[in-house]
Short mmCIF file of C-alpha atoms and ligand atoms in Angstrom, two decimals:
data_model
loop_
_atom_site.label_atom_id
_atom_site.label_comp_id
_atom_site.label_asym_id
_atom_site.label_seq_id
_atom_site.Cartn_x
_atom_site.Cartn_y
_atom_site.Cartn_z
CA MET A 369 -16.85 51.68 -113.69
CA ILE A 370 -14.75 48.35 -113.05
CA LEU A 371 -11.94 48.72 -109.95
CA PHE A 372 -9.49 46.44 -110.30
CA VAL A 373 -7.28 45.45 -107.09
CA ASP A 374 -4.18 44.32 -107.90
CA SER A 375 -2.23 42.07 -104.58
CA THR A 376 0.19 40.97 -107.59
CA VAL A 377 3.94 41.62 -107.11
CA ARG A 378 5.76 39.59 -108.95
CA GLU A 379 7.23 40.61 -112.61
CA ASP A 380 5.93 38.27 -114.99
CA SER A 381 3.06 37.28 -111.86
CA ARG A 382 0.71 34.46 -114.18
CA THR A 383 -2.49 35.75 -112.07
CA ARG A 384 -2.61 39.36 -112.59
CA ARG A 385 -1.98 37.90 -116.87
CA LEU A 386 -5.63 35.66 -116.13
CA ALA A 387 -6.60 39.70 -114.78
CA GLU A 388 -6.04 42.39 -116.89
CA ARG A 389 -7.83 39.39 -119.25
CA LEU A 390 -10.95 38.87 -117.66
CA VAL A 391 -10.55 43.55 -116.53
CA SER A 392 -10.42 43.78 -120.78
CA ARG A 393 -13.13 41.37 -120.96
CA LEU A 394 -16.04 43.02 -118.87
CA ALA A 395 -14.63 45.84 -119.95
CA ASP A 396 -12.69 48.28 -122.41
CA ASN A 397 -12.69 51.66 -121.20
CA ASP A 398 -14.00 53.11 -116.94
CA VAL A 399 -11.40 50.49 -114.65
CA ARG A 400 -9.62 51.47 -112.12
CA VAL A 401 -6.77 50.22 -111.20
CA LEU A 402 -5.19 49.60 -107.71
CA ARG A 403 -1.83 47.96 -107.55
CA LEU A 404 -1.36 47.25 -103.98
CA GLU A 405 2.08 47.23 -103.75
CA ASP A 406 2.09 50.69 -105.19
CA GLU A 407 -0.40 52.50 -102.52
CA HIS A 408 2.38 51.51 -99.74
CA LEU A 409 -0.91 51.31 -97.38
CA ARG A 410 -0.47 50.13 -94.10
CA PRO A 411 -1.47 47.83 -91.61
CA PHE A 412 -3.59 50.14 -89.29
CA ASP A 413 -2.58 50.46 -86.06
CA ALA A 414 -3.73 52.45 -83.27
CA ARG A 415 -3.17 56.46 -84.04
CA THR A 416 -4.78 55.93 -87.44
CA LEU A 417 -7.45 53.33 -86.07
CA ASP A 418 -8.24 56.58 -83.98
CA ARG A 419 -8.09 58.46 -86.58
CA ARG A 420 -10.47 56.76 -88.89
CA THR A 421 -12.43 56.27 -86.19
CA ARG A 422 -13.12 60.30 -85.41
CA ALA A 423 -12.38 60.61 -89.01
CA ILE A 424 -16.43 58.78 -89.47
CA GLU A 425 -17.51 60.25 -85.89
CA ALA A 426 -17.02 63.69 -87.91
CA GLY A 427 -18.76 62.23 -91.08
CA ARG A 428 -15.43 63.43 -93.02
CA TRP A 429 -16.15 61.08 -96.07
CA ASN A 430 -13.67 62.78 -98.26
CA SER A 431 -10.93 62.00 -95.20
CA PRO A 432 -7.93 60.08 -97.37
CA LEU A 433 -8.50 57.62 -94.30
CA LEU A 434 -12.38 56.35 -95.76
CA ALA A 435 -11.56 57.76 -99.90
CA LYS A 436 -10.60 53.89 -100.67
CA ALA A 437 -13.56 52.06 -98.74
CA ALA A 438 -15.82 55.67 -100.67
CA GLU A 439 -14.35 54.27 -104.06
CA PHE A 440 -14.81 50.42 -103.09
CA ALA A 441 -18.81 50.86 -102.08
CA SER A 442 -19.20 52.85 -105.18
CA VAL A 443 -18.14 50.91 -108.61
CA ASP A 444 -19.97 48.33 -110.12
CA GLN A 445 -18.10 45.61 -110.64
CA ILE A 446 -14.49 44.64 -109.03
CA VAL A 447 -11.88 41.95 -110.25
CA VAL A 448 -9.68 41.54 -107.62
CA ALA A 449 -6.44 39.50 -108.64
CA ALA A 450 -4.15 37.34 -105.56
CA PRO A 451 -1.49 34.63 -105.86
CA PHE A 452 -2.41 32.15 -103.40
CA TRP A 453 0.31 32.19 -100.67
CA ASP A 454 0.72 30.43 -97.69
CA LEU A 455 -2.70 29.00 -97.90
CA SER A 456 -4.08 32.13 -98.63
CA PHE A 457 -3.10 35.56 -99.82
CA PRO A 458 -0.78 38.33 -100.39
CA ALA A 459 -1.06 40.42 -96.14
CA LEU A 460 -1.35 43.44 -99.46
CA LEU A 461 -4.79 42.90 -99.63
CA LYS A 462 -5.73 41.82 -96.12
CA THR A 463 -4.65 45.21 -95.46
CA TYR A 464 -6.46 46.87 -98.35
CA ILE A 465 -9.04 45.07 -96.97
CA GLU A 466 -8.42 46.84 -94.06
CA TRP A 467 -9.03 49.90 -95.77
CA ILE A 468 -11.84 49.39 -97.18
CA SER A 469 -13.85 48.27 -94.60
CA VAL A 470 -15.19 51.58 -92.89
CA ILE A 471 -19.17 51.65 -91.54
CA GLY A 472 -21.39 53.62 -93.22
CA VAL A 473 -19.81 52.90 -95.97
CA VAL A 474 -19.15 49.29 -96.96
CA PHE A 475 -21.85 47.75 -95.05
CA ARG A 476 -23.97 49.19 -91.59
CA TYR A 477 -25.66 46.68 -89.19
CA SER A 478 -29.38 46.60 -88.13
CA ASP A 479 -30.68 47.09 -84.65
CA ASP A 480 -30.59 43.18 -83.91
CA GLY A 481 -26.57 43.36 -84.63
CA ARG A 482 -26.24 41.96 -87.83
CA PRO A 483 -23.81 43.65 -91.08
CA ILE A 484 -25.64 45.51 -93.79
CA GLY A 485 -23.13 45.36 -97.19
CA LEU A 486 -23.82 49.15 -98.84
CA CYS A 487 -21.55 48.14 -101.77
CA ARG A 488 -23.15 48.79 -105.39
CA ALA A 489 -20.94 45.95 -107.05
CA ARG A 490 -23.53 43.14 -108.25
CA ARG A 491 -20.61 41.33 -109.09
CA LEU A 492 -16.67 40.09 -107.85
CA PHE A 493 -14.31 38.15 -110.31
CA TYR A 494 -11.08 36.61 -107.22
CA VAL A 495 -8.77 35.28 -110.36
CA SER A 496 -5.85 33.38 -108.26
CA THR A 497 -3.08 31.24 -109.64
CA SER A 498 -1.66 28.64 -107.44
CA GLY A 499 1.81 26.55 -107.17
CA GLY A 500 0.11 23.08 -105.99
CA PRO A 501 -2.78 21.85 -106.79
CA ALA A 502 -5.44 24.47 -104.60
CA GLU A 503 -8.72 22.43 -106.10
CA THR A 504 -10.14 24.52 -103.23
CA ASP A 505 -9.17 28.21 -101.10
CA PRO A 506 -11.23 27.90 -98.32
CA PHE A 507 -9.02 30.75 -95.94
CA GLY A 508 -8.23 32.77 -99.77
CA PHE A 509 -11.62 33.05 -102.18
CA GLY A 510 -13.61 31.42 -99.20
CA TYR A 511 -12.55 34.05 -96.47
CA VAL A 512 -13.05 36.77 -99.27
CA GLU A 513 -16.30 35.11 -101.07
CA ALA A 514 -17.41 35.63 -97.07
CA LEU A 515 -16.86 39.27 -96.33
CA ALA A 516 -18.47 40.00 -99.21
CA LYS A 517 -21.77 38.08 -98.97
CA SER A 518 -22.40 38.92 -95.89
CA PHE A 519 -20.42 42.28 -94.67
CA TRP A 520 -20.33 43.90 -98.56
CA GLY A 521 -23.12 43.24 -99.70
CA ILE A 522 -22.04 41.63 -102.81
CA PRO A 523 -24.35 38.79 -103.57
CA ASP A 524 -22.65 36.98 -107.45
CA VAL A 525 -18.83 36.11 -106.05
CA ARG A 526 -17.11 33.60 -108.65
CA ARG A 527 -12.96 32.06 -108.39
CA ILE A 528 -11.46 31.64 -111.64
CA ALA A 529 -7.87 30.05 -110.41
CA ALA A 530 -5.23 27.85 -112.79
CA THR A 531 -3.66 25.67 -110.16
CA GLY A 532 -0.69 23.22 -109.82
CA LEU A 533 1.54 25.91 -111.96
CA ASP A 534 4.59 24.88 -110.07
CA ILE A 535 4.38 20.88 -110.21
CA VAL A 536 7.22 19.38 -111.97
CA GLY A 537 6.92 18.92 -114.93
CA ALA A 538 3.60 21.08 -115.42
CA ASP A 539 2.16 22.51 -118.68
CA VAL A 540 1.97 26.02 -117.64
CA GLU A 541 1.02 27.42 -121.02
CA ALA A 542 -2.12 24.95 -121.22
CA ILE A 543 -3.61 25.07 -118.09
CA LEU A 544 -2.76 28.86 -118.41
CA ARG A 545 -4.59 29.01 -121.23
CA SER A 546 -7.71 26.71 -119.77
CA ALA A 547 -8.12 28.90 -117.43
CA GLU A 548 -8.54 31.93 -120.34
CA THR A 549 -11.58 29.37 -121.89
CA GLU A 550 -13.00 29.96 -119.27
CA ILE A 551 -12.59 33.73 -118.60
CA ASP A 552 -13.72 34.22 -122.04
CA LYS A 553 -17.59 33.15 -121.57
CA VAL A 554 -17.30 35.31 -119.06
CA ARG A 555 -21.14 37.44 -119.56
CA PRO A 556 -19.59 40.74 -119.88
C1 FMN B 1620 5.66 33.75 -101.06
C2 FMN B 1620 4.80 32.70 -101.98
C3 FMN B 1620 3.92 32.00 -100.65
C4 FMN B 1620 3.34 31.12 -102.02
N1 FMN B 1620 2.94 29.57 -101.26
C5 FMN B 1620 2.20 28.78 -101.97
C6 FMN B 1620 0.53 27.46 -101.03
O1 FMN B 1620 0.78 27.40 -99.85
N2 FMN B 1620 0.58 26.55 -101.75
C7 FMN B 1620 1.02 26.55 -103.89
O2 FMN B 1620 -0.11 25.96 -104.22
N3 FMN B 1620 1.47 27.70 -104.00
C8 FMN B 1620 2.50 29.16 -103.21
N4 FMN B 1620 3.50 29.25 -103.90
C9 FMN B 1620 2.94 29.50 -105.34
C10 FMN B 1620 2.33 30.61 -105.99
O3 FMN B 1620 0.45 30.33 -105.48
C11 FMN B 1620 2.34 30.23 -107.51
O4 FMN B 1620 3.94 30.53 -108.27
C12 FMN B 1620 1.33 30.89 -108.50
O5 FMN B 1620 0.87 31.12 -109.41
C13 FMN B 1620 2.04 32.73 -108.65
O6 FMN B 1620 1.59 33.43 -109.11
P1 FMN B 1620 2.20 34.71 -109.67
O7 FMN B 1620 2.76 34.17 -111.13
O8 FMN B 1620 0.55 35.50 -110.37
O9 FMN B 1620 3.13 35.49 -109.00
C14 FMN B 1620 3.47 30.15 -103.26
C15 FMN B 1620 4.50 31.77 -103.90
C16 FMN B 1620 4.80 32.19 -102.50
C17 FMN B 1620 5.69 33.30 -104.13
#
């Protein structure tokens, strides 16, 4: 099962175009698509945080407050579509990360306080496009990579990016096609 976490919002999103190509390269079926815009997840406030903590303590793993985490922890591969916004990614994705970061489901702590990942996935792809020349992406990809490796236990984390799309005179199609060539070489 592949989980496609889509934080794009624009109708003609270039990031979604690349991510959808990657998802169909990885699998024809068995894909769970999460359009975050349609999920209407809210950032955690004191009340929902408290309800979630009580659900964890009572082991109510089928609670809607824990279901997103259980799904994330159970899939084989993950594709995240995240346009480069404000040196990072859309808040929709940060809110989703809050929803999946459930202790006892996605990670646990060792006796000496270190996180141990509990996710089944071995591979996570982070697909992004940017307006400017974002050769590296420490606050978007770098953050998700750090979480994946140190908290979720996903060892293989890769970024596929098309950059410089909004620079005046850029050959947008050529840049996207070059990223698609990279995608077509990914081992399914
Ligand atoms: C809210 C917002 C913030 C953005 N911030 C940046 C930025 O910090 N740096 C950058 O190079 N491009 C930035 N861009 C441009 C986008 O990264 C670029 O247009 C990207 O291809 C959009 O992805 P999409 O086609 O999937 O929507 C921003 C665009 C939006 C809408």
